[in-house]
Tab-separated table of C-alpha atoms in Angstrom:
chain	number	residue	atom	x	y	z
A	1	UNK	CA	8.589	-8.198	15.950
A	2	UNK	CA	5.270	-9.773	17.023
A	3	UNK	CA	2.385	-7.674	15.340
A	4	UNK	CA	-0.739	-7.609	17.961
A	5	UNK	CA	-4.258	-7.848	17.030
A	6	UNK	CA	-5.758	-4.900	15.657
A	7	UNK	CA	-9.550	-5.842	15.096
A	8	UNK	CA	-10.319	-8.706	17.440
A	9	UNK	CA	-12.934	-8.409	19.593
A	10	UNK	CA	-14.425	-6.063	16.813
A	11	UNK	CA	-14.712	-7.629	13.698
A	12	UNK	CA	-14.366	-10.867	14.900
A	13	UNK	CA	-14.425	-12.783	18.549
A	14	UNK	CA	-11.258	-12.422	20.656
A	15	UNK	CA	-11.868	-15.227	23.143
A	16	UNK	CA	-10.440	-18.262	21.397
A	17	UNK	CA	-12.576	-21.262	21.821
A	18	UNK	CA	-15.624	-18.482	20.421
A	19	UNK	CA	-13.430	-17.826	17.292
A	20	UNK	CA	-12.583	-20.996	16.768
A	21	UNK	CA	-16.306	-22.207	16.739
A	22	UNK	CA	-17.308	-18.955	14.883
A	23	UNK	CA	-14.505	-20.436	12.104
A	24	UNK	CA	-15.991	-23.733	12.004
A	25	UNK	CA	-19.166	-22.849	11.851
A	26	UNK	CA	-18.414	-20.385	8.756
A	27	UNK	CA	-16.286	-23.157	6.949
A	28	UNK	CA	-19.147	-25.601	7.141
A	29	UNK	CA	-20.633	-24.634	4.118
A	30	UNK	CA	-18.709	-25.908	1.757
A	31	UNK	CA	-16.941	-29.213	3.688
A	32	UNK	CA	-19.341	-31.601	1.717
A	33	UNK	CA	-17.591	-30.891	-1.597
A	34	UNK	CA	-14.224	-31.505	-3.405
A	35	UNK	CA	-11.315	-29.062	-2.187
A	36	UNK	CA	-10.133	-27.483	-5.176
A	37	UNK	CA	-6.144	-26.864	-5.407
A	38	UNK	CA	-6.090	-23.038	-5.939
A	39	UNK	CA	-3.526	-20.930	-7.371
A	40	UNK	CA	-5.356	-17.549	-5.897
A	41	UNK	CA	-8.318	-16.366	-4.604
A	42	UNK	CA	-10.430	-13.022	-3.930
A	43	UNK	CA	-12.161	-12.820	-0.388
A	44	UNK	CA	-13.642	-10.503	1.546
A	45	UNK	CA	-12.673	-8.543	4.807
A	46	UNK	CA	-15.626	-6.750	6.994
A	47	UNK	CA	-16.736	-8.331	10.075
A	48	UNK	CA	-18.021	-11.787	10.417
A	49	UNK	CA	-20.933	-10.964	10.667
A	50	UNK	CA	-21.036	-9.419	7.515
A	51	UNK	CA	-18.453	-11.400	5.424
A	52	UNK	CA	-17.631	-14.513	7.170
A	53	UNK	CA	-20.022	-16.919	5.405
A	54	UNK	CA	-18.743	-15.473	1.742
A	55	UNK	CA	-14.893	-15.841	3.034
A	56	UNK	CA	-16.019	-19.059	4.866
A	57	UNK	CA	-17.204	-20.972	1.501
A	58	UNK	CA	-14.292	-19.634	-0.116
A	59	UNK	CA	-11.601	-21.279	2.700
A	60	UNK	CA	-13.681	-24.178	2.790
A	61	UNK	CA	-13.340	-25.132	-0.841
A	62	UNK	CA	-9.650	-24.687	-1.138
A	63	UNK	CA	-6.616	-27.110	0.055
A	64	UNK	CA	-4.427	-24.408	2.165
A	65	UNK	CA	-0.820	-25.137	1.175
A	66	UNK	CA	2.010	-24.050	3.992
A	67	UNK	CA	2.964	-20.665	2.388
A	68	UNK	CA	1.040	-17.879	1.306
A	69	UNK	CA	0.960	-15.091	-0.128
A	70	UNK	CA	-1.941	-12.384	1.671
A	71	UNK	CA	-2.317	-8.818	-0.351
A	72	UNK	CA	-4.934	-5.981	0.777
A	73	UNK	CA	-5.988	-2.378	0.711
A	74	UNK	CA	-4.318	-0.051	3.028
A	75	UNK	CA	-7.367	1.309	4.580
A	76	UNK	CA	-5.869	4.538	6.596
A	77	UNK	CA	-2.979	7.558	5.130
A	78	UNK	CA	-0.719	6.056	6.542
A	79	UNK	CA	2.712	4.228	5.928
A	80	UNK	CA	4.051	3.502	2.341
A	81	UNK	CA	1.903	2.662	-0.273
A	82	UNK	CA	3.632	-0.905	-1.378
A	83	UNK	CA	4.414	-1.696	2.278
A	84	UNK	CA	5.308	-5.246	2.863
A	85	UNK	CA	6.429	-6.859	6.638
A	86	UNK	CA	9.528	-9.423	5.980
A	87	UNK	CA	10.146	-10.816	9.385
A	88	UNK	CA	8.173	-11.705	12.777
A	89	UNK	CA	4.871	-13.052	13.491
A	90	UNK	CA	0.972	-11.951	13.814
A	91	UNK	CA	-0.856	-12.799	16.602
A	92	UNK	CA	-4.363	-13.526	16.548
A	93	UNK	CA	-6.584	-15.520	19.755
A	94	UNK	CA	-5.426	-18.741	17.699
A	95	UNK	CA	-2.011	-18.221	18.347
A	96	UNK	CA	0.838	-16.856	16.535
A	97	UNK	CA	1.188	-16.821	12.345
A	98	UNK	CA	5.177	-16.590	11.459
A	99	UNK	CA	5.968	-14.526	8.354
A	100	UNK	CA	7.687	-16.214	5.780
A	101	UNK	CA	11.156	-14.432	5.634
A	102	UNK	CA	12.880	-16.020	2.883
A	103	UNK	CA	9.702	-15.456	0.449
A	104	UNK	CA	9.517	-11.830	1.331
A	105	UNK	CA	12.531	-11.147	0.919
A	106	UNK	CA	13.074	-12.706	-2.375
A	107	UNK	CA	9.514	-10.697	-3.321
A	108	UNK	CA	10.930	-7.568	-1.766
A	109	UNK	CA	14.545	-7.969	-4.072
A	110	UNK	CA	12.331	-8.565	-7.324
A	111	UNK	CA	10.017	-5.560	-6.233
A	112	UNK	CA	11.608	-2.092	-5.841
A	113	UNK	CA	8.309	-0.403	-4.524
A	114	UNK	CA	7.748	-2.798	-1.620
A	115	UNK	CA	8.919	-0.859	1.668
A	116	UNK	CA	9.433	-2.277	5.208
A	117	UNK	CA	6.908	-0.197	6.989
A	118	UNK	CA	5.094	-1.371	10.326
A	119	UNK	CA	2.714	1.374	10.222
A	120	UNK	CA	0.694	0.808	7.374
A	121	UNK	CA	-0.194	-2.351	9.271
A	122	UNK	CA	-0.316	-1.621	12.636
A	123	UNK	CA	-3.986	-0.686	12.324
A	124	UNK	CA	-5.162	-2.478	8.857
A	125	UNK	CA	-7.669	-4.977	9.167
A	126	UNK	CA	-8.157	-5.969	5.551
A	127	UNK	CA	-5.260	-9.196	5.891
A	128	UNK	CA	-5.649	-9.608	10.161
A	129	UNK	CA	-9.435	-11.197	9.726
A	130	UNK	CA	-8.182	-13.375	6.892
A	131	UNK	CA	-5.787	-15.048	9.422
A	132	UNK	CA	-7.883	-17.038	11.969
A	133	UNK	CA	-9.450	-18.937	8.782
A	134	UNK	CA	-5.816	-19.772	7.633
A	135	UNK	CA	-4.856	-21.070	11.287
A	136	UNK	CA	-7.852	-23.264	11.768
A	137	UNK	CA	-7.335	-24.915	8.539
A	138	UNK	CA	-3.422	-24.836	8.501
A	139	UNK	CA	-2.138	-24.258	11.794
A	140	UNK	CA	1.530	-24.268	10.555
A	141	UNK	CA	1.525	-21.772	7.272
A	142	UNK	CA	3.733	-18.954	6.900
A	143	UNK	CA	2.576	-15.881	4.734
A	144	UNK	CA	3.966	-12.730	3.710
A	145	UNK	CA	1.453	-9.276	4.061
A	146	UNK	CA	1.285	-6.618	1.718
A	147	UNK	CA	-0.621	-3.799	1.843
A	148	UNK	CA	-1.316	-1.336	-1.220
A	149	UNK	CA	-2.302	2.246	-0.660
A	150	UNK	CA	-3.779	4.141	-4.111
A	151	UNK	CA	-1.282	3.151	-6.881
A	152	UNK	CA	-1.406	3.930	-11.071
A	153	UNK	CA	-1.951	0.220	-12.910
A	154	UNK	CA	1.989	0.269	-14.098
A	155	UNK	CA	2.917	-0.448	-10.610
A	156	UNK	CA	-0.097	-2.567	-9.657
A	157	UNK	CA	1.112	-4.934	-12.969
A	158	UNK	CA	5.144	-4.330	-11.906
A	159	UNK	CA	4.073	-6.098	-8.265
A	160	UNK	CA	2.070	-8.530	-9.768
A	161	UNK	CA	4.672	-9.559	-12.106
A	162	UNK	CA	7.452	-9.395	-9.463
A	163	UNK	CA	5.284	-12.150	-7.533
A	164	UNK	CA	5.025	-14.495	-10.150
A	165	UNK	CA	8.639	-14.680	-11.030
A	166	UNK	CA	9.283	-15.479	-7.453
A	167	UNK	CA	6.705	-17.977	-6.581
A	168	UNK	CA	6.904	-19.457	-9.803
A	169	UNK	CA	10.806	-20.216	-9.089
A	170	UNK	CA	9.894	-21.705	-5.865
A	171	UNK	CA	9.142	-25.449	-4.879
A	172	UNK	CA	5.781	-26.499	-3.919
A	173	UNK	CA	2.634	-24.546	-3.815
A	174	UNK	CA	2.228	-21.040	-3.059
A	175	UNK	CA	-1.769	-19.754	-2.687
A	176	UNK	CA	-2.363	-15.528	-3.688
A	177	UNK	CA	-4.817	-14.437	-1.772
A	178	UNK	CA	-6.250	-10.751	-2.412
A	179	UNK	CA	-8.652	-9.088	0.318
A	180	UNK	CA	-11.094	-6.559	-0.762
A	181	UNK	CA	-14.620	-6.437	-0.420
A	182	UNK	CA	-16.314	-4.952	-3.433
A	183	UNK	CA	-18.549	-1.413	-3.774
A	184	UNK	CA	-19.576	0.441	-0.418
A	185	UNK	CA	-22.701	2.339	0.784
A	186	UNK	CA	-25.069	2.596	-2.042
A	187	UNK	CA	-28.235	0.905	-2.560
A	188	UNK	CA	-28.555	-2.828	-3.018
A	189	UNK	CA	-29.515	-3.086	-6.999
A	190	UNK	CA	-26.994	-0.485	-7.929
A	191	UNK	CA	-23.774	-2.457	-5.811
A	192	UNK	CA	-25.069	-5.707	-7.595
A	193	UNK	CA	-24.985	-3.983	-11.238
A	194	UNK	CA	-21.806	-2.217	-9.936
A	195	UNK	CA	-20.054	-5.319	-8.162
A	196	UNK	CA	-21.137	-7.770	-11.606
A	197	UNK	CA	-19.191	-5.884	-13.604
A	198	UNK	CA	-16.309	-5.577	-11.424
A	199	UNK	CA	-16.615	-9.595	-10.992
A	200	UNK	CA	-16.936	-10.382	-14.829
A	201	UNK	CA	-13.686	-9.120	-15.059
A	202	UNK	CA	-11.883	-11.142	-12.542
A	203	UNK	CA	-13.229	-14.010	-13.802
A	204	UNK	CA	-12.375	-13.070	-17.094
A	205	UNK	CA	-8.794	-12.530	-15.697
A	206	UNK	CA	-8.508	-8.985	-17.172
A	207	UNK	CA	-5.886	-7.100	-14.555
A	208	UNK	CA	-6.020	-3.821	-17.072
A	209	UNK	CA	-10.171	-4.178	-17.488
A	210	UNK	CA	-10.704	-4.772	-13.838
A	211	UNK	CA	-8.630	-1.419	-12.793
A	212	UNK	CA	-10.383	0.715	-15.633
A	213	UNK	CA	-14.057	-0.386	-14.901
A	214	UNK	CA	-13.580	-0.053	-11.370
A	215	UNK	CA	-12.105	3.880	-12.277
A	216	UNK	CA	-14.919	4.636	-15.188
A	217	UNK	CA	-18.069	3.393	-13.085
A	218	UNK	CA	-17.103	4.408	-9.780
A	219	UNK	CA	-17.226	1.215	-8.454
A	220	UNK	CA	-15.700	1.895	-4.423
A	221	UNK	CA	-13.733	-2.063	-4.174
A	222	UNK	CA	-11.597	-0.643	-1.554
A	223	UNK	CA	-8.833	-3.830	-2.643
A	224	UNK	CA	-9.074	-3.532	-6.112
A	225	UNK	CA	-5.079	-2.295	-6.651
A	226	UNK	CA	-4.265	-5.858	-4.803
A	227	UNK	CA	-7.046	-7.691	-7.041
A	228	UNK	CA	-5.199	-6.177	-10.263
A	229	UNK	CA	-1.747	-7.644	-8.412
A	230	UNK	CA	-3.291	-10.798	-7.638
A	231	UNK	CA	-4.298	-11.216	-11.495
A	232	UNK	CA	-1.582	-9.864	-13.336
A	233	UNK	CA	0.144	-12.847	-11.274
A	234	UNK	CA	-1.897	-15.720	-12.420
A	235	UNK	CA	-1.942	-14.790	-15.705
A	236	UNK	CA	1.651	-14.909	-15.896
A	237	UNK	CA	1.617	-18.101	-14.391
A	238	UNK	CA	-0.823	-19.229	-16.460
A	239	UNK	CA	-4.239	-19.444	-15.276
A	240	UNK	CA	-6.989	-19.621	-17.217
A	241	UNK	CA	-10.376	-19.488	-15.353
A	242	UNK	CA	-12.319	-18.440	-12.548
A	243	UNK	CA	-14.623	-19.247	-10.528
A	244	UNK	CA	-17.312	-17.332	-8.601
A	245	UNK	CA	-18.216	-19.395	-5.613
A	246	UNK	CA	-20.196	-16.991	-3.589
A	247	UNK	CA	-21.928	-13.120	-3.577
A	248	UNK	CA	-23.594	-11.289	-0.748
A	249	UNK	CA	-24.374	-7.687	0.581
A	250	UNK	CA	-24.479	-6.732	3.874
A	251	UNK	CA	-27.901	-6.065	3.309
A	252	UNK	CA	-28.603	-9.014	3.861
A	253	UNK	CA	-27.509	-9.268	7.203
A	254	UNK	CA	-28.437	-5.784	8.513
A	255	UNK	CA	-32.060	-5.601	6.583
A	256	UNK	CA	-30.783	-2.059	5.470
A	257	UNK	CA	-30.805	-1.991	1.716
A	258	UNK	CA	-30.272	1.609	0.979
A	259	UNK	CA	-26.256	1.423	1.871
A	260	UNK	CA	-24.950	-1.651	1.246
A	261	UNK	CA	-21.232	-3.305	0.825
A	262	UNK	CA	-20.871	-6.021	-1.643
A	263	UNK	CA	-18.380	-9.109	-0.932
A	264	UNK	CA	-17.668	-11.531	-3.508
A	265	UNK	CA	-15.923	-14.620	-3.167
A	266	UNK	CA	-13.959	-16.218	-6.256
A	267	UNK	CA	-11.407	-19.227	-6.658
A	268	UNK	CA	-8.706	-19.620	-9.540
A	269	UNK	CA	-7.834	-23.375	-9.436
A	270	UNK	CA	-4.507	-23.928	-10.351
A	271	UNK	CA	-2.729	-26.109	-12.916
A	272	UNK	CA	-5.078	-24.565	-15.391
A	273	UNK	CA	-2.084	-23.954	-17.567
């Protein structure tokens, strides 16, 4: 199965040779410094416009290995809440991305919520834009998508854990990448306070604290169930810092301060064991 496009042309170019300088021009940022071997990372998923130069430094400052493993919010009601995709290929203008079969399916075996289910990709956009970044600076990775729909902590931390017993079996380097952008449509000083609070506790690698501030301060981080995955990984495996490498709001863009959405960009290097 070959999964089309869903966004392009919309939340980012869909002529090629535009997207591809679009990409370039968003990784630029951060090309002058050291590439940082990463064990996972947070980025952000609204249009380029918006996003692109907070996801940009993020890409830029990581070595991309050759698998990877690409979680997200399942935006729209529809499909299964843990739904992962274990064979095919995306297509993007760049060209095709091949799912890595053999790692889903050893995630899927260790997971017993994951589902096969087309549909609660077919229209997500939250792991498509991430894609085009991936193939400009590794044109020959393989990933594996998952999508989350709204999901109690227990199985949030039983996904997570099922993902680091698998990748930490396998040989050579595996990247976690979670795609959320943080709180949504309220003025620019209360999404800071709100989205600061939400970051200090991914940097502080707290899987249980991230889920309950984002519940008890109504913080609207539309990825937050694949954040809590993401960490409850690394800290298995490990990890033991953070780092925030960039913050914006779309305010800054758009000039319109009175609804904002927050995107945060953060890097956990690995062999921080």
């Amino acid at each position: 199965m070959i999964r089309p496009p869903a966004v392009a042309g919309r939340f980012y170019p869909k002529d090629p040779e535009v997207l591809g300088v679009e990409i370039d021009l968003l990784l630029a940022s951060g090309t002058q410094q050291q590439k940082i071997r990463a064990q996972a990372c947070l980025v952000p998923h609204a249009g380029y416009r918006y996003s692109g130069e907070v996801a940009g430094e993020v890409y830029s400052r990581m070595e991309i290995p050759a698998r990877v493993v690409l979680l997200g919010p399942r935006h729209f009601p529809r499909g299964a809440s843990f739904a992962i995709l274990s064979d095919g290929a995306w297509k993007t203008p760049l060209g095709l991305v091949r799912i890595d079969r053999p790692l889903a399916e050893k995630i899927m075996r260790a997971c017993n919520l994951l589902r096969e289910d087309s549909v609660a990709h077919e229209s997500e956009h939250s792991l498509e834009v991430q894609l085009p970044f991936l193939q400009r600076l590794a044109p020959s990775f393989a990933f594996v998508p998952i999508v989350i729909g709204s999901a109690q902590f227990a199985d949030l931390e039983s996904l997570g854990h099922a993902i680091a017993d698998v990748v930490s079996s396998e040989l050579g380097p595996i990247l976690l990448i979670a795609s959320s952008d943080m709180n949504h449509y309220e003025s620019d000083a209360v999404t800071r306070a709100k989205d600061r609070m939400a970051i200090d506790r991914v940097l502080s690698l707290e899987p249980r604290g991230l889920f309950d501030t984002v519940r008890n301060e109504d913080i609207s981080m539309c990825g937050y169930g694949a954040a809590v995955a993401m960490l409850t990984a690394v800290c298995q495996m490990g990890a033991k810092h953070a780092e925030l490498v960039s913050y914006a709001t779309s305010g800054e863009t758009s000039g319109d301060f009175q609804e904002v959405v927050g995107y945060a960009g953060i890097i956990i290097p690995a062999g921080s064991k």
